[in-house]
PDB file of C-alpha atoms and ligand atoms in Angstrom:
ATOM      1  CA  MET A   1     -24.962   9.128  -5.650  1.00 61.00           C
ATOM      2  CA  ILE A   2     -21.572  10.540  -6.654  1.00 64.00           C
ATOM      3  CA  SER A   3     -21.772  13.902  -8.424  1.00 60.00           C
ATOM      4  CA  LYS A   4     -19.878  14.287 -11.704  1.00 55.00           C
ATOM      5  CA  GLY A   5     -17.510  16.941 -10.337  1.00 57.00           C
ATOM      6  CA  ASP A   6     -16.277  14.497  -7.709  1.00 87.00           C
ATOM      7  CA  ILE A   7     -15.145  11.638  -9.912  1.00 94.00           C
ATOM      8  CA  ILE A   8     -11.590  10.873 -10.937  1.00 97.00           C
ATOM      9  CA  VAL A   9     -10.897  11.833 -14.567  1.00 97.00           C
ATOM     10  CA  PRO A  10      -8.262   9.452 -16.036  1.00 98.00           C
ATOM     11  CA  LYS A  11      -7.297  11.966 -18.751  1.00 98.00           C
ATOM     12  CA  LYS A  12      -6.153  14.399 -16.055  1.00 98.00           C
ATOM     13  CA  ILE A  13      -3.804  11.709 -14.736  1.00 98.00           C
ATOM     14  CA  LYS A  14      -2.464  10.767 -18.158  1.00 98.00           C
ATOM     15  CA  ASP A  15      -1.828  14.336 -19.365  1.00 97.00           C
ATOM     16  CA  GLY A  16       1.885  14.960 -18.844  1.00 97.00           C
ATOM     17  CA  LEU A  17       2.386  11.646 -17.011  1.00 98.00           C
ATOM     18  CA  ARG A  18       6.118  10.831 -17.023  1.00 98.00           C
ATOM     19  CA  THR A  19       6.066   7.037 -16.909  1.00 98.00           C
ATOM     20  CA  ASP A  20       6.901   4.338 -19.446  1.00 98.00           C
ATOM     21  CA  PHE A  21       4.141   1.935 -18.462  1.00 98.00           C
ATOM     22  CA  VAL A  22       2.464   2.637 -15.101  1.00 98.00           C
ATOM     23  CA  GLY A  23      -0.894   4.339 -15.667  1.00 98.00           C
ATOM     24  CA  ARG A  24      -0.716   4.329 -19.466  1.00 98.00           C
ATOM     25  CA  GLU A  25      -3.954   2.288 -19.421  1.00 98.00           C
ATOM     26  CA  ILE A  26      -6.553   3.301 -16.814  1.00 98.00           C
ATOM     27  CA  HIS A  27      -9.959   1.681 -16.303  1.00 98.00           C
ATOM     28  CA  HIS A  28     -12.264   3.819 -14.177  1.00 98.00           C
ATOM     29  CA  PHE A  29     -15.515   2.665 -12.536  1.00 98.00           C
ATOM     30  CA  THR A  30     -18.118   4.182 -10.243  1.00 98.00           C
ATOM     31  CA  GLU A  31     -18.527   0.999  -8.224  1.00 98.00           C
ATOM     32  CA  VAL A  32     -17.050  -2.499  -8.371  1.00 98.00           C
ATOM     33  CA  THR A  33     -16.838  -5.330  -5.849  1.00 98.00           C
ATOM     34  CA  SER A  34     -13.087  -4.955  -5.534  1.00 98.00           C
ATOM     35  CA  THR A  35     -10.651  -3.348  -7.975  1.00 98.00           C
ATOM     36  CA  ASN A  36      -8.396  -6.357  -7.354  1.00 98.00           C
ATOM     37  CA  ASP A  37     -11.102  -8.638  -8.826  1.00 98.00           C
ATOM     38  CA  VAL A  38     -11.442  -6.505 -11.956  1.00 98.00           C
ATOM     39  CA  ALA A  39      -7.666  -6.164 -12.369  1.00 98.00           C
ATOM     40  CA  LYS A  40      -7.266  -9.922 -12.029  1.00 98.00           C
ATOM     41  CA  GLU A  41      -9.806 -10.527 -14.812  1.00 98.00           C
ATOM     42  CA  LEU A  42      -8.014  -8.009 -17.038  1.00 98.00           C
ATOM     43  CA  ALA A  43      -4.641  -9.604 -16.319  1.00 98.00           C
ATOM     44  CA  LEU A  44      -6.021 -13.017 -17.264  1.00 97.00           C
ATOM     45  CA  GLU A  45      -7.265 -11.475 -20.529  1.00 97.00           C
ATOM     46  CA  GLY A  46      -3.710 -10.279 -21.204  1.00 96.00           C
ATOM     47  CA  ALA A  47      -3.750  -6.649 -19.984  1.00 98.00           C
ATOM     48  CA  GLU A  48      -0.435  -4.809 -20.240  1.00 97.00           C
ATOM     49  CA  GLU A  49       1.853  -4.390 -17.272  1.00 98.00           C
ATOM     50  CA  GLY A  50       1.145  -1.061 -15.571  1.00 98.00           C
ATOM     51  CA  THR A  51      -2.615  -1.189 -16.227  1.00 98.00           C
ATOM     52  CA  ILE A  52      -4.632   0.519 -13.476  1.00 98.00           C
ATOM     53  CA  VAL A  53      -8.189  -0.158 -12.304  1.00 98.00           C
ATOM     54  CA  ILE A  54      -9.757   2.612 -10.177  1.00 98.00           C
ATOM     55  CA  SER A  55     -13.181   2.728  -8.626  1.00 98.00           C
ATOM     56  CA  GLU A  56     -14.956   5.516  -6.727  1.00 98.00           C
ATOM     57  CA  THR A  57     -16.366   2.962  -4.285  1.00 97.00           C
ATOM     58  CA  GLN A  58     -16.058  -0.791  -3.688  1.00 98.00           C
ATOM     59  CA  SER A  59     -18.899  -2.952  -2.405  1.00 98.00           C
ATOM     60  CA  ARG A  60     -16.593  -5.753  -1.229  1.00 98.00           C
ATOM     61  CA  GLY A  61     -13.218  -4.100  -0.774  1.00 98.00           C
ATOM     62  CA  ARG A  62     -10.830  -6.398   1.026  1.00 97.00           C
ATOM     63  CA  GLY A  63      -7.794  -5.807   3.172  1.00 96.00           C
ATOM     64  CA  ARG A  64      -4.880  -7.975   4.218  1.00 92.00           C
ATOM     65  CA  LEU A  65      -5.405 -11.082   6.278  1.00 85.00           C
ATOM     66  CA  GLY A  66      -8.999 -11.507   5.070  1.00 87.00           C
ATOM     67  CA  ARG A  67     -10.276  -8.258   6.547  1.00 90.00           C
ATOM     68  CA  LYS A  68     -12.973  -6.051   5.035  1.00 94.00           C
ATOM     69  CA  TRP A  69     -11.661  -2.786   3.563  1.00 96.00           C
ATOM     70  CA  PHE A  70     -14.065   0.084   3.973  1.00 95.00           C
ATOM     71  CA  SER A  71     -14.194   1.985   0.649  1.00 96.00           C
ATOM     72  CA  PRO A  72     -16.488   5.031   0.721  1.00 94.00           C
ATOM     73  CA  GLU A  73     -16.563   7.951  -1.741  1.00 95.00           C
ATOM     74  CA  GLY A  74     -13.631  10.356  -1.760  1.00 96.00           C
ATOM     75  CA  GLY A  75     -10.956   7.699  -1.322  1.00 97.00           C
ATOM     76  CA  ILE A  76      -8.566   6.378  -3.934  1.00 98.00           C
ATOM     77  CA  TRP A  77      -9.212   2.659  -4.384  1.00 98.00           C
ATOM     78  CA  PHE A  78      -7.183   1.166  -7.172  1.00 98.00           C
ATOM     79  CA  SER A  79      -5.221  -1.849  -8.380  1.00 98.00           C
ATOM     80  CA  LEU A  80      -2.121  -2.124 -10.487  1.00 98.00           C
ATOM     81  CA  ILE A  81      -1.088  -5.030 -12.693  1.00 98.00           C
ATOM     82  CA  LEU A  82       2.602  -5.946 -12.614  1.00 98.00           C
ATOM     83  CA  CYS A  83       4.439  -8.792 -14.345  1.00 97.00           C
ATOM     84  CA  PRO A  84       7.856  -8.942 -12.662  1.00 96.00           C
ATOM     85  CA  LYS A  85      10.301 -11.658 -13.616  1.00 94.00           C
ATOM     86  CA  MET A  86      10.568 -12.889 -10.057  1.00 93.00           C
ATOM     87  CA  SER A  87       9.787 -15.930  -8.031  1.00 93.00           C
ATOM     88  CA  VAL A  88       6.750 -16.042  -5.753  1.00 93.00           C
ATOM     89  CA  LYS A  89       8.902 -15.879  -2.635  1.00 91.00           C
ATOM     90  CA  ASP A  90      10.140 -12.426  -3.717  1.00 94.00           C
ATOM     91  CA  ALA A  91       6.632 -10.949  -4.096  1.00 93.00           C
ATOM     92  CA  PRO A  92       6.674  -9.163  -0.680  1.00 94.00           C
ATOM     93  CA  LYS A  93       9.544  -7.032  -1.991  1.00 96.00           C
ATOM     94  CA  ILE A  94       7.140  -5.439  -4.469  1.00 96.00           C
ATOM     95  CA  THR A  95       4.943  -4.304  -1.611  1.00 96.00           C
ATOM     96  CA  PHE A  96       7.945  -2.763   0.146  1.00 97.00           C
ATOM     97  CA  ALA A  97       8.670  -0.779  -3.038  1.00 98.00           C
ATOM     98  CA  LEU A  98       5.037   0.329  -3.256  1.00 98.00           C
ATOM     99  CA  SER A  99       4.775   1.477   0.359  1.00 98.00           C
ATOM    100  CA  LEU A 100       8.053   3.344  -0.034  1.00 98.00           C
ATOM    101  CA  ALA A 101       6.754   5.064  -3.199  1.00 98.00           C
ATOM    102  CA  MET A 102       3.544   5.974  -1.372  1.00 98.00           C
ATOM    103  CA  ALA A 103       5.383   7.443   1.629  1.00 98.00           C
ATOM    104  CA  LYS A 104       7.680   9.461  -0.648  1.00 98.00           C
ATOM    105  CA  THR A 105       4.735  10.822  -2.650  1.00 98.00           C
ATOM    106  CA  ILE A 106       2.926  12.033   0.476  1.00 98.00           C
ATOM    107  CA  ILE A 107       6.104  13.608   1.841  1.00 98.00           C
ATOM    108  CA  LYS A 108       6.928  15.380  -1.434  1.00 98.00           C
ATOM    109  CA  MET A 109       3.377  16.633  -2.041  1.00 98.00           C
ATOM    110  CA  PHE A 110       2.327  17.600   1.464  1.00 98.00           C
ATOM    111  CA  ARG A 111       5.440  17.654   3.693  1.00 97.00           C
ATOM    112  CA  LEU A 112       3.620  15.540   6.281  1.00 97.00           C
ATOM    113  CA  LYS A 113       5.181  13.287   8.907  1.00 96.00           C
ATOM    114  CA  VAL A 114       4.923   9.906   7.194  1.00 98.00           C
ATOM    115  CA  ARG A 115       5.992   6.527   8.559  1.00 98.00           C
ATOM    116  CA  ILE A 116       5.718   2.985   7.185  1.00 98.00           C
ATOM    117  CA  ARG A 117       4.627   0.296   9.590  1.00 97.00           C
ATOM    118  CA  TRP A 118       5.883  -3.192   8.769  1.00 95.00           C
ATOM    119  CA  PRO A 119       4.968  -4.744   6.470  1.00 93.00           C
ATOM    120  CA  ASN A 120       3.349  -1.962   4.440  1.00 92.00           C
ATOM    121  CA  ASP A 121       0.867   0.333   6.167  1.00 97.00           C
ATOM    122  CA  VAL A 122       1.511   4.003   5.502  1.00 98.00           C
ATOM    123  CA  LEU A 123       0.786   6.273   8.465  1.00 98.00           C
ATOM    124  CA  VAL A 124       0.534  10.021   8.749  1.00 98.00           C
ATOM    125  CA  ASN A 125       0.982  11.432  12.231  1.00 95.00           C
ATOM    126  CA  ASN A 126       0.658   7.887  13.557  1.00 94.00           C
ATOM    127  CA  LYS A 127      -2.654   7.068  11.856  1.00 96.00           C
ATOM    128  CA  LYS A 128      -3.174   4.812   8.866  1.00 97.00           C
ATOM    129  CA  VAL A 129      -3.775   6.599   5.585  1.00 98.00           C
ATOM    130  CA  CYS A 130      -2.950   3.827   3.108  1.00 98.00           C
ATOM    131  CA  GLY A 131      -2.986   0.032   2.942  1.00 98.00           C
ATOM    132  CA  ILE A 132      -1.703  -2.332   0.264  1.00 97.00           C
ATOM    133  CA  LEU A 133      -2.938  -5.803  -0.640  1.00 97.00           C
ATOM    134  CA  THR A 134      -0.781  -7.739  -3.076  1.00 96.00           C
ATOM    135  CA  GLU A 135      -2.254 -10.849  -4.684  1.00 96.00           C
ATOM    136  CA  LEU A 136      -0.554 -12.975  -7.298  1.00 94.00           C
ATOM    137  CA  SER A 137      -0.961 -15.658  -9.880  1.00 95.00           C
ATOM    138  CA  SER A 138       1.946 -18.000 -10.422  1.00 92.00           C
ATOM    139  CA  LYS A 139       3.154 -20.355 -13.118  1.00 77.00           C
ATOM    140  CA  SER A 140       4.404 -23.791 -12.287  1.00 74.00           C
ATOM    141  CA  GLY A 141       7.970 -23.707 -11.009  1.00 73.00           C
ATOM    142  CA  GLY A 142       7.327 -20.809  -8.632  1.00 85.00           C
ATOM    143  CA  ALA A 143       7.625 -17.934 -11.113  1.00 92.00           C
ATOM    144  CA  ILE A 144       5.169 -15.044 -10.875  1.00 95.00           C
ATOM    145  CA  ASP A 145       2.696 -14.885 -13.757  1.00 95.00           C
ATOM    146  CA  PHE A 146       1.239 -11.547 -12.688  1.00 97.00           C
ATOM    147  CA  ILE A 147       0.723  -9.518  -9.559  1.00 97.00           C
ATOM    148  CA  VAL A 148      -2.268  -7.398  -8.681  1.00 98.00           C
ATOM    149  CA  SER A 149      -1.402  -4.802  -6.048  1.00 98.00           C
ATOM    150  CA  GLY A 150      -4.460  -3.167  -4.572  1.00 98.00           C
ATOM    151  CA  ILE A 151      -3.872   0.177  -2.919  1.00 98.00           C
ATOM    152  CA  GLY A 152      -6.341   2.030  -0.755  1.00 98.00           C
ATOM    153  CA  ILE A 153      -5.714   5.667   0.192  1.00 98.00           C
ATOM    154  CA  ASN A 154      -7.944   7.675   2.459  1.00 98.00           C
ATOM    155  CA  ALA A 155      -7.648  10.777   0.307  1.00 98.00           C
ATOM    156  CA  ASN A 156     -10.721  13.012   0.583  1.00 97.00           C
ATOM    157  CA  THR A 157     -12.645  10.514   2.657  1.00 94.00           C
ATOM    158  CA  ASN A 158     -14.807  11.963   5.335  1.00 90.00           C
ATOM    159  CA  LEU A 159     -13.839  10.183   8.538  1.00 88.00           C
ATOM    160  CA  LYS A 160     -17.424  10.314   9.767  1.00 89.00           C
ATOM    161  CA  SER A 161     -18.241   7.772   7.074  1.00 85.00           C
ATOM    162  CA  PHE A 162     -15.894   5.217   8.722  1.00 87.00           C
ATOM    163  CA  PRO A 163     -17.152   2.862  11.417  1.00 88.00           C
ATOM    164  CA  LYS A 164     -16.592   4.366  14.890  1.00 91.00           C
ATOM    165  CA  ALA A 165     -14.164   1.618  15.876  1.00 89.00           C
ATOM    166  CA  LEU A 166     -11.773   2.674  13.087  1.00 89.00           C
ATOM    167  CA  ARG A 167     -11.843   6.427  13.598  1.00 90.00           C
ATOM    168  CA  LYS A 168      -9.097   6.511  16.220  1.00 91.00           C
ATOM    169  CA  SER A 169      -6.584   4.643  14.125  1.00 94.00           C
ATOM    170  CA  VAL A 170      -7.174   6.049  10.615  1.00 96.00           C
ATOM    171  CA  THR A 171      -6.823   9.447   9.027  1.00 97.00           C
ATOM    172  CA  SER A 172      -7.266  10.958   5.581  1.00 97.00           C
ATOM    173  CA  LEU A 173      -5.036  13.256   3.550  1.00 98.00           C
ATOM    174  CA  LYS A 174      -7.870  15.797   3.578  1.00 97.00           C
ATOM    175  CA  GLN A 175      -7.968  15.753   7.363  1.00 96.00           C
ATOM    176  CA  GLN A 176      -4.205  16.167   7.568  1.00 97.00           C
ATOM    177  CA  VAL A 177      -3.815  18.985   5.044  1.00 98.00           C
ATOM    178  CA  LYS A 178      -7.145  20.591   5.942  1.00 97.00           C
ATOM    179  CA  ARG A 179      -8.387  20.835   2.362  1.00 97.00           C
ATOM    180  CA  GLU A 180      -9.546  18.556  -0.453  1.00 96.00           C
ATOM    181  CA  ILE A 181      -6.648  17.196  -2.449  1.00 97.00           C
ATOM    182  CA  SER A 182      -6.572  16.622  -6.215  1.00 97.00           C
ATOM    183  CA  ARG A 183      -6.782  12.859  -6.516  1.00 98.00           C
ATOM    184  CA  GLU A 184      -5.574  13.030 -10.127  1.00 98.00           C
ATOM    185  CA  ALA A 185      -2.467  15.065  -9.218  1.00 98.00           C
ATOM    186  CA  PHE A 186      -1.770  12.676  -6.367  1.00 98.00           C
ATOM    187  CA  LEU A 187      -2.075   9.598  -8.579  1.00 98.00           C
ATOM    188  CA  LYS A 188       0.123  11.121 -11.269  1.00 98.00           C
ATOM    189  CA  ALA A 189       2.875  11.805  -8.737  1.00 98.00           C
ATOM    190  CA  PHE A 190       2.452   8.360  -7.196  1.00 98.00           C
ATOM    191  CA  PHE A 191       2.607   6.517 -10.545  1.00 98.00           C
ATOM    192  CA  GLU A 192       5.894   8.261 -11.345  1.00 98.00           C
ATOM    193  CA  GLU A 193       7.366   7.488  -7.931  1.00 98.00           C
ATOM    194  CA  LEU A 194       6.156   3.908  -8.087  1.00 98.00           C
ATOM    195  CA  GLU A 195       7.616   3.237 -11.516  1.00 98.00           C
ATOM    196  CA  HIS A 196      10.933   4.615 -10.295  1.00 98.00           C
ATOM    197  CA  TYR A 197      11.050   2.264  -7.272  1.00 98.00           C
ATOM    198  CA  TYR A 198       9.703  -0.705  -9.227  1.00 98.00           C
ATOM    199  CA  LYS A 199      12.485  -0.264 -11.794  1.00 98.00           C
ATOM    200  CA  THR A 200      15.030   0.077  -8.977  1.00 98.00           C
ATOM    201  CA  LEU A 201      13.812  -3.198  -7.524  1.00 98.00           C
ATOM    202  CA  THR A 202      13.720  -5.153 -10.765  1.00 96.00           C
ATOM    203  CA  ASN A 203      16.980  -3.730 -12.175  1.00 96.00           C
ATOM    204  CA  SER A 204      19.138  -3.296  -9.085  1.00 96.00           C
ATOM    205  CA  GLY A 205      17.612  -5.515  -6.407  1.00 96.00           C
ATOM    206  CA  PHE A 206      16.008  -5.111  -2.993  1.00 97.00           C
ATOM    207  CA  ALA A 207      18.903  -3.639  -0.991  1.00 97.00           C
ATOM    208  CA  GLN A 208      18.345   0.002  -1.976  1.00 97.00           C
ATOM    209  CA  ILE A 209      14.566  -0.248  -1.478  1.00 98.00           C
ATOM    210  CA  LEU A 210      15.094  -1.761   1.957  1.00 98.00           C
ATOM    211  CA  ARG A 211      17.613   0.918   2.926  1.00 98.00           C
ATOM    212  CA  GLU A 212      15.180   3.725   2.069  1.00 98.00           C
ATOM    213  CA  TRP A 213      12.237   1.820   3.577  1.00 98.00           C
ATOM    214  CA  LYS A 214      14.144   1.461   6.851  1.00 98.00           C
ATOM    215  CA  SER A 215      14.751   5.211   6.972  1.00 97.00           C
ATOM    216  CA  LEU A 216      10.975   5.739   7.007  1.00 98.00           C
ATOM    217  CA  THR A 217       9.668   2.926   9.190  1.00 97.00           C
ATOM    218  CA  ASP A 218       8.355   3.380  12.724  1.00 96.00           C
ATOM    219  CA  THR A 219       8.646  -0.327  13.464  1.00 96.00           C
ATOM    220  CA  LEU A 220      12.379  -0.893  13.877  1.00 96.00           C
ATOM    221  CA  ASN A 221      13.780  -0.398  17.388  1.00 92.00           C
ATOM    222  CA  SER A 222      10.261  -0.157  18.788  1.00 95.00           C
ATOM    223  CA  TYR A 223       8.696  -2.555  21.251  1.00 95.00           C
ATOM    224  CA  ILE A 224       5.924  -4.125  19.223  1.00 95.00           C
ATOM    225  CA  GLU A 225       3.145  -6.662  19.293  1.00 93.00           C
ATOM    226  CA  VAL A 226       2.798  -8.731  16.131  1.00 92.00           C
ATOM    227  CA  THR A 227       0.017 -11.057  15.181  1.00 87.00           C
ATOM    228  CA  SER A 228       1.950 -13.509  13.077  1.00 80.00           C
ATOM    229  CA  PHE A 229       0.139 -15.252  10.248  1.00 79.00           C
ATOM    230  CA  ASP A 230       3.020 -17.495   9.233  1.00 75.00           C
ATOM    231  CA  LYS A 231       1.423 -20.557  10.772  1.00 67.00           C
ATOM    232  CA  LYS A 232      -1.619 -19.796  12.892  1.00 66.00           C
ATOM    233  CA  ASP A 233      -2.706 -16.446  14.312  1.00 63.00           C
ATOM    234  CA  LYS A 234      -0.139 -16.099  17.032  1.00 83.00           C
ATOM    235  CA  LYS A 235       0.727 -13.003  19.042  1.00 88.00           C
ATOM    236  CA  VAL A 236       4.349 -12.232  19.775  1.00 90.00           C
ATOM    237  CA  GLU A 237       5.786  -9.277  21.666  1.00 93.00           C
ATOM    238  CA  GLY A 238       9.291  -7.933  21.630  1.00 96.00           C
ATOM    239  CA  GLN A 239      11.802  -5.500  20.240  1.00 96.00           C
ATOM    240  CA  ALA A 240      11.767  -5.176  16.438  1.00 97.00           C
ATOM    241  CA  ILE A 241      15.443  -5.360  15.588  1.00 97.00           C
ATOM    242  CA  ASP A 242      15.658  -5.706  11.823  1.00 97.00           C
ATOM    243  CA  VAL A 243      13.999  -6.489   8.515  1.00 97.00           C
ATOM    244  CA  ASP A 244      16.002  -9.060   6.581  1.00 96.00           C
ATOM    245  CA  GLN A 245      16.763  -9.390   2.867  1.00 95.00           C
ATOM    246  CA  ASP A 246      13.454 -11.245   2.317  1.00 94.00           C
ATOM    247  CA  GLY A 247      11.365  -8.570   4.042  1.00 95.00           C
ATOM    248  CA  ALA A 248      10.837 -10.664   7.193  1.00 95.00           C
ATOM    249  CA  LEU A 249      10.703  -8.886  10.537  1.00 96.00           C
ATOM    250  CA  LEU A 250      13.166 -10.019  13.206  1.00 96.00           C
ATOM    251  CA  ILE A 251      11.916  -9.614  16.767  1.00 96.00           C
ATOM    252  CA  ARG A 252      13.906 -10.069  19.963  1.00 96.00           C
ATOM    253  CA  LEU A 253      11.501 -11.738  22.394  1.00 94.00           C
ATOM    254  CA  ASP A 254      11.630 -11.092  26.141  1.00 92.00           C
ATOM    255  CA  ASP A 255      13.528 -14.356  26.680  1.00 94.00           C
ATOM    256  CA  GLY A 256      16.280 -13.100  24.340  1.00 96.00           C
ATOM    257  CA  SER A 257      15.481 -15.434  21.441  1.00 96.00           C
ATOM    258  CA  ILE A 258      14.990 -14.050  17.925  1.00 96.00           C
ATOM    259  CA  LYS A 259      11.733 -14.701  16.100  1.00 94.00           C
ATOM    260  CA  LYS A 260      11.403 -14.225  12.334  1.00 93.00           C
ATOM    261  CA  VAL A 261       7.947 -13.215  11.050  1.00 93.00           C
ATOM    262  CA  MET A 262       7.217 -13.238   7.313  1.00 89.00           C
ATOM    263  CA  SER A 263       3.588 -12.151   7.384  1.00 86.00           C
ATOM    264  CA  GLY A 264       1.520 -10.482  10.060  1.00 87.00           C
ATOM    265  CA  ASN A 265       0.200  -7.318  11.557  1.00 87.00           C
ATOM    266  CA  ALA A 266       2.269  -5.106  13.828  1.00 92.00           C
ATOM    267  CA  SER A 267       1.272  -2.543  16.384  1.00 90.00           C
ATOM    268  CA  VAL A 268       3.865  -0.366  18.065  1.00 89.00           C
ATOM    269  CA  ARG A 269       3.706  -0.424  21.877  1.00 80.00           C
ATOM    270  CA  VAL A 270       6.703   1.720  22.756  1.00 70.00           C
ATOM    271  CA  GLN A 271       8.463   3.862  20.195  1.00 64.00           C
ATOM    272  CA  ARG A 272      12.197   4.403  20.578  1.00 57.00           C
TER     273      ARG A 272
HETATM  274  C1  BTN B 301      -4.761  -3.476   4.138  1.00 74.13           C
HETATM  275  O1  BTN B 301      -5.376  -4.334   4.776  1.00 74.13           O
HETATM  276  O2  BTN B 301      -4.135  -2.585   4.710  1.00 74.13           O
HETATM  277  C2  BTN B 301      -4.790  -3.490   2.634  1.00 74.13           C
HETATM  278  C3  BTN B 301      -5.928  -2.699   2.075  1.00 74.13           C
HETATM  279  C4  BTN B 301      -6.007  -2.695   0.575  1.00 74.13           C
HETATM  280  C5  BTN B 301      -7.227  -1.979   0.062  1.00 74.13           C
HETATM  281  C6  BTN B 301      -7.213  -1.809  -1.419  1.00 74.13           C
HETATM  282  S1  BTN B 301      -8.451  -0.697  -1.984  1.00 74.13           S
HETATM  283  C7  BTN B 301      -8.156  -1.172  -3.628  1.00 74.13           C
HETATM  284  C8  BTN B 301      -7.905  -2.660  -3.627  1.00 74.13           C
HETATM  285  N1  BTN B 301      -9.159  -3.387  -3.721  1.00 74.13           N
HETATM  286  C9  BTN B 301      -9.419  -4.098  -2.624  1.00 74.13           C
HETATM  287  O3  BTN B 301     -10.419  -4.805  -2.461  1.00 74.13           O
HETATM  288  N2  BTN B 301      -8.431  -3.934  -1.743  1.00 74.13           N
HETATM  289  C10 BTN B 301      -7.385  -3.068  -2.245  1.00 74.13           C
END
């Protein structure tokens, strides 16, 4: 049972929040299946762009590529509704903007060593602290109707509550800064950063986002293994040489050929 002192108070996020639309409407729950499910229902009912759904725990949190997302107390599990005037093929760019905003928020608030692993895991001292799952609904003709971006941050999560198999590869902000963090202050700062990068993307295009994203990634120039989900689960190994204007990762394979991967999971074997 979650004690009252430990729950997120939306009013504390909204007070003094300097955004035009992100976080102006916040729905807070103690437990849901997945905040993405609730956000999707709200979007279908016509919720405003920028609406946030937060839950203290999720009973069926999901990660990318059909994985389960472990969502115990103390974390920040939330979804954001966006309605960009973009085509479906450009949706990954949103996730680049979100991971960049997340990395910048952690750096500004805690001065930690933050890296983004393609496509959008945020790592602190080489361990995952945040994951993003973007799901969308589209109109006919390939335009996006709405996007639900689900973001999971191991904020004050106690790592002992994670399955043993995960403990080596994940961390929490609490573990890194050696104290509980204010989840409301963190969300306020993140919403402001996120609106800034979302506006940059929608008004000025992907180039600036990609430039800043590249300055924070650990993936480029490293020797990596990628499980590509473009067609079937297929492992490829090689040197990550670039991310192109669509957000695809370009890998130089050992035989010298270049492989383009749009969607997958990367692990860094040798960092350069
Ligand atoms: C990943 O696999 O790295 C993405 C994880 C995304 C988790 C978040 S938590 C809030 C939202 N609700 C979900 O069920 N998933 C996302």
